[in-house]
Short mmCIF file of N, CA and C in Angstrom, two decimals:
data_model
loop_
_atom_site.label_atom_id
_atom_site.label_comp_id
_atom_site.label_asym_id
_atom_site.label_seq_id
_atom_site.Cartn_x
_atom_site.Cartn_y
_atom_site.Cartn_z
N UNK A 2 -8.67 0.15 -10.20
CA UNK A 2 -9.12 0.08 -8.32
C UNK A 2 -9.20 1.53 -8.29
N UNK A 3 -10.77 1.79 -7.33
CA UNK A 3 -11.07 2.81 -6.69
C UNK A 3 -10.51 3.03 -6.09
N UNK A 4 -10.26 5.23 -5.71
CA UNK A 4 -9.71 5.04 -4.53
C UNK A 4 -11.03 6.30 -3.97
N UNK A 5 -10.70 6.68 -3.16
CA UNK A 5 -11.38 7.83 -1.53
C UNK A 5 -10.14 8.55 -1.25
N UNK A 6 -9.98 9.28 -1.24
CA UNK A 6 -9.22 10.65 -0.73
C UNK A 6 -9.56 10.94 0.28
N UNK A 7 -9.40 11.78 1.96
CA UNK A 7 -10.00 11.55 2.99
C UNK A 7 -9.25 13.17 2.49
N UNK A 8 -9.95 14.32 2.84
CA UNK A 8 -8.79 15.62 3.48
C UNK A 8 -9.23 15.93 4.32
N UNK A 9 -8.12 16.63 4.87
CA UNK A 9 -8.69 17.56 6.21
C UNK A 9 -7.72 18.51 6.56
N UNK A 10 -7.87 18.71 7.27
CA UNK A 10 -6.70 19.16 8.31
C UNK A 10 -5.64 18.69 9.43
N UNK A 11 -4.88 19.14 10.13
CA UNK A 11 -4.00 18.06 11.04
C UNK A 11 -4.61 18.07 12.33
N UNK A 12 -5.42 16.92 12.91
CA UNK A 12 -5.43 16.16 13.88
C UNK A 12 -7.21 16.52 13.25
N UNK A 13 -7.39 16.36 12.21
CA UNK A 13 -9.16 16.97 12.39
C UNK A 13 -9.50 14.95 11.69
N UNK A 14 -9.08 14.43 12.26
CA UNK A 14 -10.24 13.03 12.21
C UNK A 14 -10.14 12.33 10.98
N UNK A 15 -9.10 12.17 10.00
CA UNK A 15 -9.00 11.68 9.08
C UNK A 15 -8.67 10.43 8.65
N UNK A 16 -8.15 10.22 10.23
CA UNK A 16 -7.75 8.65 10.38
C UNK A 16 -8.74 7.99 10.60
N UNK A 17 -9.31 8.50 11.48
CA UNK A 17 -11.00 7.79 12.09
C UNK A 17 -11.89 7.52 10.90
N UNK A 18 -12.27 8.60 10.46
CA UNK A 18 -13.33 8.43 9.08
C UNK A 18 -12.83 7.47 8.24
N UNK A 19 -11.54 7.21 7.79
CA UNK A 19 -11.22 6.69 6.74
C UNK A 19 -11.20 5.10 7.49
N UNK A 20 -11.12 4.70 8.32
CA UNK A 20 -11.10 3.75 8.99
C UNK A 20 -12.22 3.35 9.12
N UNK A 21 -13.81 4.16 9.46
CA UNK A 21 -15.58 3.64 9.36
C UNK A 21 -15.69 3.81 8.16
N UNK A 22 -14.79 4.07 7.21
CA UNK A 22 -15.64 3.85 5.67
C UNK A 22 -14.99 2.13 5.35
N UNK A 23 -13.95 1.36 6.57
CA UNK A 23 -13.49 -0.35 5.94
C UNK A 23 -13.99 -0.67 6.98
N UNK A 24 -14.88 -0.08 8.05
CA UNK A 24 -14.75 -1.00 9.32
C UNK A 24 -15.80 -2.28 9.24
N UNK A 25 -16.02 -2.37 7.76
CA UNK A 25 -17.11 -3.68 7.96
C UNK A 25 -16.11 -3.86 7.50
N UNK A 26 -15.29 -4.23 7.02
CA UNK A 26 -14.36 -5.15 6.01
C UNK A 26 -13.34 -6.31 7.26
N UNK A 27 -13.22 -7.12 7.53
CA UNK A 27 -12.38 -7.89 8.19
C UNK A 27 -11.27 -8.14 7.46
N UNK A 28 -10.85 -7.84 5.71
CA UNK A 28 -9.73 -8.50 5.49
C UNK A 28 -8.55 -6.66 4.56
N UNK A 29 -8.75 -5.80 5.27
CA UNK A 29 -8.01 -4.96 4.83
C UNK A 29 -6.38 -4.34 5.76
N UNK A 30 -5.77 -3.92 5.06
CA UNK A 30 -4.64 -4.01 4.57
C UNK A 30 -4.44 -1.93 5.00
N UNK A 31 -3.55 -2.25 6.10
CA UNK A 31 -3.60 -1.05 7.08
C UNK A 31 -2.30 -0.12 6.47
N UNK A 32 -1.70 0.64 5.68
CA UNK A 32 -0.27 1.23 5.10
C UNK A 32 -0.19 2.67 6.28
N UNK A 33 0.73 2.78 7.34
CA UNK A 33 0.93 3.40 7.86
C UNK A 33 2.53 3.77 7.29
N UNK A 34 1.99 4.78 7.11
CA UNK A 34 3.64 6.01 6.57
C UNK A 34 4.55 6.32 7.49
N UNK A 35 4.05 6.70 8.49
CA UNK A 35 4.59 7.18 9.46
C UNK A 35 5.68 6.47 10.00
N UNK A 36 7.01 6.13 9.54
CA UNK A 36 7.69 5.07 10.03
C UNK A 36 9.03 6.01 10.63
N UNK A 37 9.81 5.93 11.71
CA UNK A 37 10.15 6.70 12.29
C UNK A 37 11.17 6.48 12.60
N UNK A 38 12.10 7.68 11.58
CA UNK A 38 13.56 7.41 11.58
C UNK A 38 14.09 8.37 12.66
N UNK A 39 13.35 8.44 13.34
CA UNK A 39 13.95 10.18 14.00
C UNK A 39 13.69 9.91 15.32
N UNK A 40 13.55 10.81 16.35
CA UNK A 40 13.20 11.19 17.52
C UNK A 40 12.28 12.17 17.57
N UNK A 41 10.97 11.78 17.97
CA UNK A 41 9.80 12.50 18.11
C UNK A 41 8.58 12.13 18.81
N UNK A 42 8.27 12.95 20.46
CA UNK A 42 7.77 12.02 21.45
C UNK A 42 6.45 12.83 20.72
N UNK A 43 5.77 13.56 20.60
CA UNK A 43 5.09 13.76 20.12
C UNK A 43 3.74 13.20 18.72
N UNK A 44 4.78 12.64 17.82
CA UNK A 44 4.38 11.70 16.61
C UNK A 44 4.22 10.10 17.07
N UNK A 45 5.67 10.14 17.80
CA UNK A 45 5.29 8.53 18.76
C UNK A 45 4.00 8.14 19.59
N UNK A 46 3.42 9.39 19.68
CA UNK A 46 2.22 8.92 21.04
C UNK A 46 1.01 8.85 20.21
N UNK A 47 1.17 10.06 18.75
CA UNK A 47 0.00 9.56 17.59
C UNK A 47 0.24 8.78 17.03
N UNK A 48 1.29 7.95 16.61
CA UNK A 48 1.68 6.25 16.63
C UNK A 48 0.58 5.48 16.94
N UNK A 49 1.13 5.94 18.57
CA UNK A 49 0.34 5.05 19.89
C UNK A 49 -1.34 4.65 19.55
N UNK A 50 -2.24 5.74 19.58
CA UNK A 50 -2.73 5.61 19.77
C UNK A 50 -3.58 5.66 18.54
N UNK A 51 -2.77 5.64 17.19
CA UNK A 51 -3.79 5.40 15.84
C UNK A 51 -3.22 3.85 16.00
N UNK A 52 -2.54 2.78 16.20
CA UNK A 52 -2.24 1.74 16.15
C UNK A 52 -2.80 0.92 16.89
N UNK A 53 -4.17 1.22 18.07
CA UNK A 53 -4.90 0.95 19.41
C UNK A 53 -6.33 1.29 18.96
N UNK A 54 -6.44 2.52 18.08
CA UNK A 54 -7.56 2.26 17.22
C UNK A 54 -7.71 1.82 16.11
N UNK A 55 -7.20 1.30 15.74
CA UNK A 55 -7.11 0.17 14.45
C UNK A 55 -7.72 -0.87 14.66
N UNK A 56 -9.20 -1.85 13.82
CA UNK A 56 -9.31 -3.28 14.26
C UNK A 56 -7.58 -3.89 14.52
N UNK A 57 -8.22 -4.43 15.34
CA UNK A 57 -7.33 -5.93 15.42
C UNK A 57 -7.30 -7.30 14.35
N UNK A 58 -8.06 -6.95 13.32
CA UNK A 58 -7.98 -8.01 12.94
C UNK A 58 -7.34 -7.59 11.26
N UNK A 59 -7.39 -6.63 11.97
CA UNK A 59 -6.57 -5.84 10.35
C UNK A 59 -5.03 -6.05 10.03
N UNK A 60 -4.38 -5.71 8.74
CA UNK A 60 -3.33 -6.06 8.43
C UNK A 60 -2.31 -5.08 8.57
N UNK A 61 -1.46 -4.83 9.15
CA UNK A 61 -0.78 -3.02 9.41
C UNK A 61 0.22 -3.23 8.79
N UNK A 62 0.56 -2.71 8.10
CA UNK A 62 2.23 -2.76 7.37
C UNK A 62 2.46 -1.04 7.57
N UNK A 63 3.76 -1.57 8.12
CA UNK A 63 4.62 0.54 8.40
C UNK A 63 5.76 -0.23 7.26
N UNK A 64 5.43 1.18 5.70
CA UNK A 64 6.29 1.76 5.36
C UNK A 64 5.61 2.51 4.70
N UNK A 65 7.11 3.65 3.92
CA UNK A 65 6.78 4.73 3.03
C UNK A 65 7.42 4.25 1.28
N UNK A 66 7.91 3.46 0.80
CA UNK A 66 8.86 2.99 -0.33
C UNK A 66 7.77 1.92 -0.41
N UNK A 67 7.98 1.93 -1.98
CA UNK A 67 7.34 0.97 -2.40
C UNK A 67 5.85 0.37 -2.35
N UNK A 68 5.45 1.39 -2.28
CA UNK A 68 3.74 0.74 -1.94
C UNK A 68 3.11 0.34 -3.05
N UNK A 69 3.16 1.16 -3.96
CA UNK A 69 3.08 0.27 -5.63
C UNK A 69 3.06 -1.19 -5.20
N UNK A 70 4.52 -1.49 -4.92
CA UNK A 70 4.38 -2.84 -5.08
C UNK A 70 3.67 -3.61 -3.91
N UNK A 71 3.80 -2.91 -2.36
CA UNK A 71 2.63 -3.54 -2.01
C UNK A 71 1.17 -3.91 -2.22
N UNK A 72 0.62 -2.87 -2.87
CA UNK A 72 -0.97 -2.80 -2.81
C UNK A 72 -0.78 -4.01 -4.45
N UNK A 73 0.02 -4.29 -5.17
CA UNK A 73 0.23 -4.47 -6.18
C UNK A 73 0.44 -6.15 -5.86
N UNK A 74 0.92 -6.50 -5.54
CA UNK A 74 1.18 -8.09 -4.83
C UNK A 74 0.77 -8.83 -4.46
N UNK A 75 -0.52 -7.58 -3.64
CA UNK A 75 -1.19 -8.09 -2.37
C UNK A 75 -3.03 -7.67 -2.75
N UNK A 76 -2.93 -7.31 -3.80
CA UNK A 76 -4.43 -6.39 -4.15
C UNK A 76 -5.50 -8.42 -3.98
N UNK A 77 -4.67 -9.18 -4.26
CA UNK A 77 -5.50 -10.33 -4.15
C UNK A 77 -6.63 -10.68 -3.18
N UNK A 78 -5.25 -10.52 -1.85
CA UNK A 78 -5.07 -10.71 -0.32
C UNK A 78 -6.06 -10.14 0.78
N UNK A 79 -6.63 -8.90 -0.19
CA UNK A 79 -7.27 -7.45 0.84
C UNK A 79 -8.47 -7.34 0.18
N UNK A 80 -9.96 -6.85 0.69
CA UNK A 80 -10.85 -6.01 0.05
C UNK A 80 -10.60 -5.01 0.02
N UNK A 81 -9.35 -4.15 0.99
CA UNK A 81 -9.39 -2.83 0.91
C UNK A 81 -7.79 -2.80 1.26
N UNK A 82 -7.36 -1.04 1.07
CA UNK A 82 -6.10 -1.13 1.44
C UNK A 82 -6.36 0.55 1.63
N UNK A 83 -5.67 0.77 2.98
CA UNK A 83 -5.80 2.43 3.44
C UNK A 83 -4.28 2.88 3.55
N UNK A 84 -4.25 3.85 2.67
CA UNK A 84 -3.00 4.53 3.15
C UNK A 84 -2.88 5.56 4.01
N UNK A 85 -2.29 5.09 5.15
CA UNK A 85 -2.51 6.77 5.85
C UNK A 85 -0.99 6.97 6.33
N UNK A 86 -0.20 7.83 5.97
CA UNK A 86 -1.04 9.22 5.94
C UNK A 86 -0.12 9.36 4.14
N UNK A 87 -0.93 10.46 3.53
CA UNK A 87 -0.32 11.05 2.08
C UNK A 87 0.84 11.81 2.28
N UNK A 88 0.16 12.20 3.27
CA UNK A 88 1.10 13.61 3.40
C UNK A 88 2.82 13.17 4.52
N UNK A 89 2.55 12.12 5.24
CA UNK A 89 3.98 12.10 5.85
C UNK A 89 4.75 11.24 4.78
N UNK A 90 4.01 10.14 4.12
CA UNK A 90 4.26 9.45 2.96
C UNK A 90 5.18 10.61 2.01
N UNK A 91 4.74 11.44 1.74
CA UNK A 91 5.15 11.92 0.54
C UNK A 91 6.59 13.09 1.72
N UNK A 92 6.71 13.47 2.90
CA UNK A 92 7.14 14.10 3.26
C UNK A 92 8.73 12.54 4.20
N UNK A 93 8.47 11.93 4.08
CA UNK A 93 9.46 10.98 4.47
C UNK A 93 10.04 10.28 3.29
N UNK A 94 9.30 10.45 2.59
CA UNK A 94 10.26 10.19 0.46
C UNK A 94 11.32 11.45 -0.08
N UNK A 95 10.69 12.46 0.63
CA UNK A 95 11.33 13.51 0.58
C UNK A 95 12.50 13.44 0.79
N UNK A 96 12.80 13.31 2.47
CA UNK A 96 13.65 13.06 2.82
C UNK A 96 14.73 11.82 2.64
N UNK A 97 13.66 11.34 2.10
CA UNK A 97 15.12 9.61 1.54
C UNK A 97 15.32 10.06 0.47
N UNK A 98 14.94 10.40 -0.01
CA UNK A 98 15.64 11.22 -1.53
C UNK A 98 16.92 12.15 -1.00
N UNK A 99 16.75 12.43 -0.06
CA UNK A 99 17.50 14.32 0.17
C UNK A 99 18.70 13.16 1.21
N UNK A 100 18.47 12.67 2.40
CA UNK A 100 19.26 11.71 2.78
C UNK A 100 20.09 10.54 2.20
N UNK A 101 19.17 9.86 1.84
CA UNK A 101 19.95 8.34 1.20
C UNK A 101 20.19 8.81 -0.38
N UNK A 102 19.60 9.09 -1.08
CA UNK A 102 20.29 8.89 -2.74
C UNK A 102 21.13 10.17 -3.03
N UNK A 103 21.07 11.00 -2.08
CA UNK A 103 21.24 12.17 -2.66
C UNK A 103 22.74 12.79 -1.46
N UNK A 104 22.90 11.48 -0.43
CA UNK A 104 23.12 11.49 0.87
C UNK A 104 24.19 13.23 1.32
N UNK A 105 22.81 13.14 1.74
CA UNK A 105 22.51 15.14 2.31
C UNK A 105 22.63 14.65 4.41
N UNK A 106 23.17 14.83 4.74
CA UNK A 106 23.10 14.17 6.38
C UNK A 106 21.79 15.37 6.67
N UNK A 107 20.83 14.41 7.66
CA UNK A 107 19.70 14.79 7.59
C UNK A 107 19.75 16.52 8.55
N UNK A 108 20.59 16.70 9.38
CA UNK A 108 21.03 17.97 9.75
C UNK A 108 21.03 19.07 8.36
N UNK A 109 21.48 18.87 7.90
CA UNK A 109 21.45 19.90 6.40
C UNK A 109 20.34 19.98 5.20
N UNK A 110 19.91 19.15 5.29
CA UNK A 110 18.70 19.24 4.37
C UNK A 110 18.03 20.05 4.04
N UNK A 111 17.67 20.64 5.40
CA UNK A 111 16.39 22.02 4.57
C UNK A 111 17.55 23.35 3.98
N UNK A 112 18.66 23.57 4.98
CA UNK A 112 19.51 23.78 4.25
C UNK A 112 19.78 23.78 2.67
N UNK A 113 20.37 22.95 2.15
CA UNK A 113 21.10 22.51 1.30
C UNK A 113 19.50 22.69 0.03
N UNK A 114 18.47 22.59 0.16
CA UNK A 114 17.32 22.50 -0.28
C UNK A 114 17.11 23.58 -0.40
N UNK A 115 17.13 24.90 0.45
CA UNK A 115 16.92 26.42 0.46
C UNK A 115 17.74 26.96 -0.11
N UNK A 116 18.78 26.05 -0.90
CA UNK A 116 19.94 25.89 -2.13
C UNK A 116 19.87 26.18 -3.29
N UNK A 117 18.77 24.77 -3.92
CA UNK A 117 19.21 24.18 -4.73
C UNK A 117 18.51 25.30 -5.68
N UNK A 118 18.22 25.10 -6.82
CA UNK A 118 17.45 25.97 -7.89
C UNK A 118 16.42 25.08 -8.68
N UNK A 119 15.48 26.07 -9.28
CA UNK A 119 14.66 25.94 -9.06
C UNK A 119 14.67 24.26 -10.33
N UNK A 120 15.40 23.99 -11.19
CA UNK A 120 15.79 22.87 -11.54
C UNK A 120 15.84 21.63 -11.16
N UNK A 121 16.85 21.55 -10.10
CA UNK A 121 17.10 20.72 -8.85
C UNK A 121 15.78 20.63 -8.21
N UNK A 122 15.07 21.24 -8.01
CA UNK A 122 13.44 21.59 -6.76
C UNK A 122 12.93 20.70 -7.85
N UNK A 123 12.69 20.52 -9.33
CA UNK A 123 12.08 20.33 -10.25
C UNK A 123 11.88 18.56 -9.84
N UNK A 124 14.06 18.28 -10.49
CA UNK A 124 14.03 16.88 -10.18
C UNK A 124 13.22 16.16 -9.24
N UNK A 125 13.50 17.17 -7.86
CA UNK A 125 12.96 16.13 -6.64
C UNK A 125 11.87 16.30 -6.40
N UNK A 126 11.00 17.17 -6.81
CA UNK A 126 9.54 16.60 -6.98
C UNK A 126 8.68 15.55 -8.17
N UNK A 127 9.59 15.83 -9.05
CA UNK A 127 9.79 14.71 -10.40
C UNK A 127 9.48 13.18 -9.80
N UNK A 128 10.37 12.93 -8.55
CA UNK A 128 10.60 11.51 -8.49
C UNK A 128 9.61 11.70 -7.30
N UNK A 129 8.88 12.31 -6.95
CA UNK A 129 7.90 12.47 -5.41
C UNK A 129 7.21 12.23 -6.97
N UNK A 130 6.43 12.84 -7.37
CA UNK A 130 5.25 12.66 -9.00
C UNK A 130 5.68 11.39 -9.22
N UNK A 131 6.78 11.28 -9.38
CA UNK A 131 6.65 9.12 -10.05
C UNK A 131 6.21 8.05 -9.11
N UNK A 132 6.07 8.27 -8.14
CA UNK A 132 5.86 7.36 -6.90
C UNK A 132 4.23 7.47 -6.84
N UNK A 133 3.65 8.63 -7.08
CA UNK A 133 2.50 8.82 -6.86
C UNK A 133 1.65 8.08 -8.11
N UNK A 134 2.62 8.14 -9.73
CA UNK A 134 2.24 8.02 -11.03
C UNK A 134 2.20 6.22 -10.07
N UNK A 135 2.85 6.08 -10.01
CA UNK A 135 2.81 4.35 -9.53
C UNK A 135 2.01 3.52 -9.21
N UNK A 136 1.39 4.48 -8.06
CA UNK A 136 0.59 4.16 -7.41
C UNK A 136 -0.87 4.43 -7.73
N UNK A 137 -1.10 5.57 -8.63
CA UNK A 137 -2.13 5.59 -9.17
C UNK A 137 -2.80 4.77 -10.95
N UNK A 138 -1.78 4.09 -11.14
CA UNK A 138 -1.17 3.50 -11.93
C UNK A 138 -1.51 2.04 -11.85
N UNK A 139 -2.17 1.55 -10.79
CA UNK A 139 -2.59 0.60 -10.38
C UNK A 139 -3.89 -0.06 -10.49
#
């Protein structure tokens, strides 16, 4: 599977540029990782703007878990996949690990993580890297 990585600063047009790379394709699966589990009006506005700009004939999947499985199970159904955005994907997965798997209340995650030892931090990082490895091994 071929990958194209589009990088740039926040609000620099990465999404619209990425969409332009696939604009001639009618069967694209757009994987939106900005799944909102909390209230953030600025992010909600950005998500709405992204939804409105996306081609209507593309399929949208809103998730940040199991992205490798989604692509593997659907690789024959689409000519391309657009994963937007890996920064949000990593952030959501980090908070998922801390809140759901380690059962740390959302309001305490930053404080708890600050107190983690180097080894505890590496364990969290390794879980995030494992998600990347699964995706890159497709």
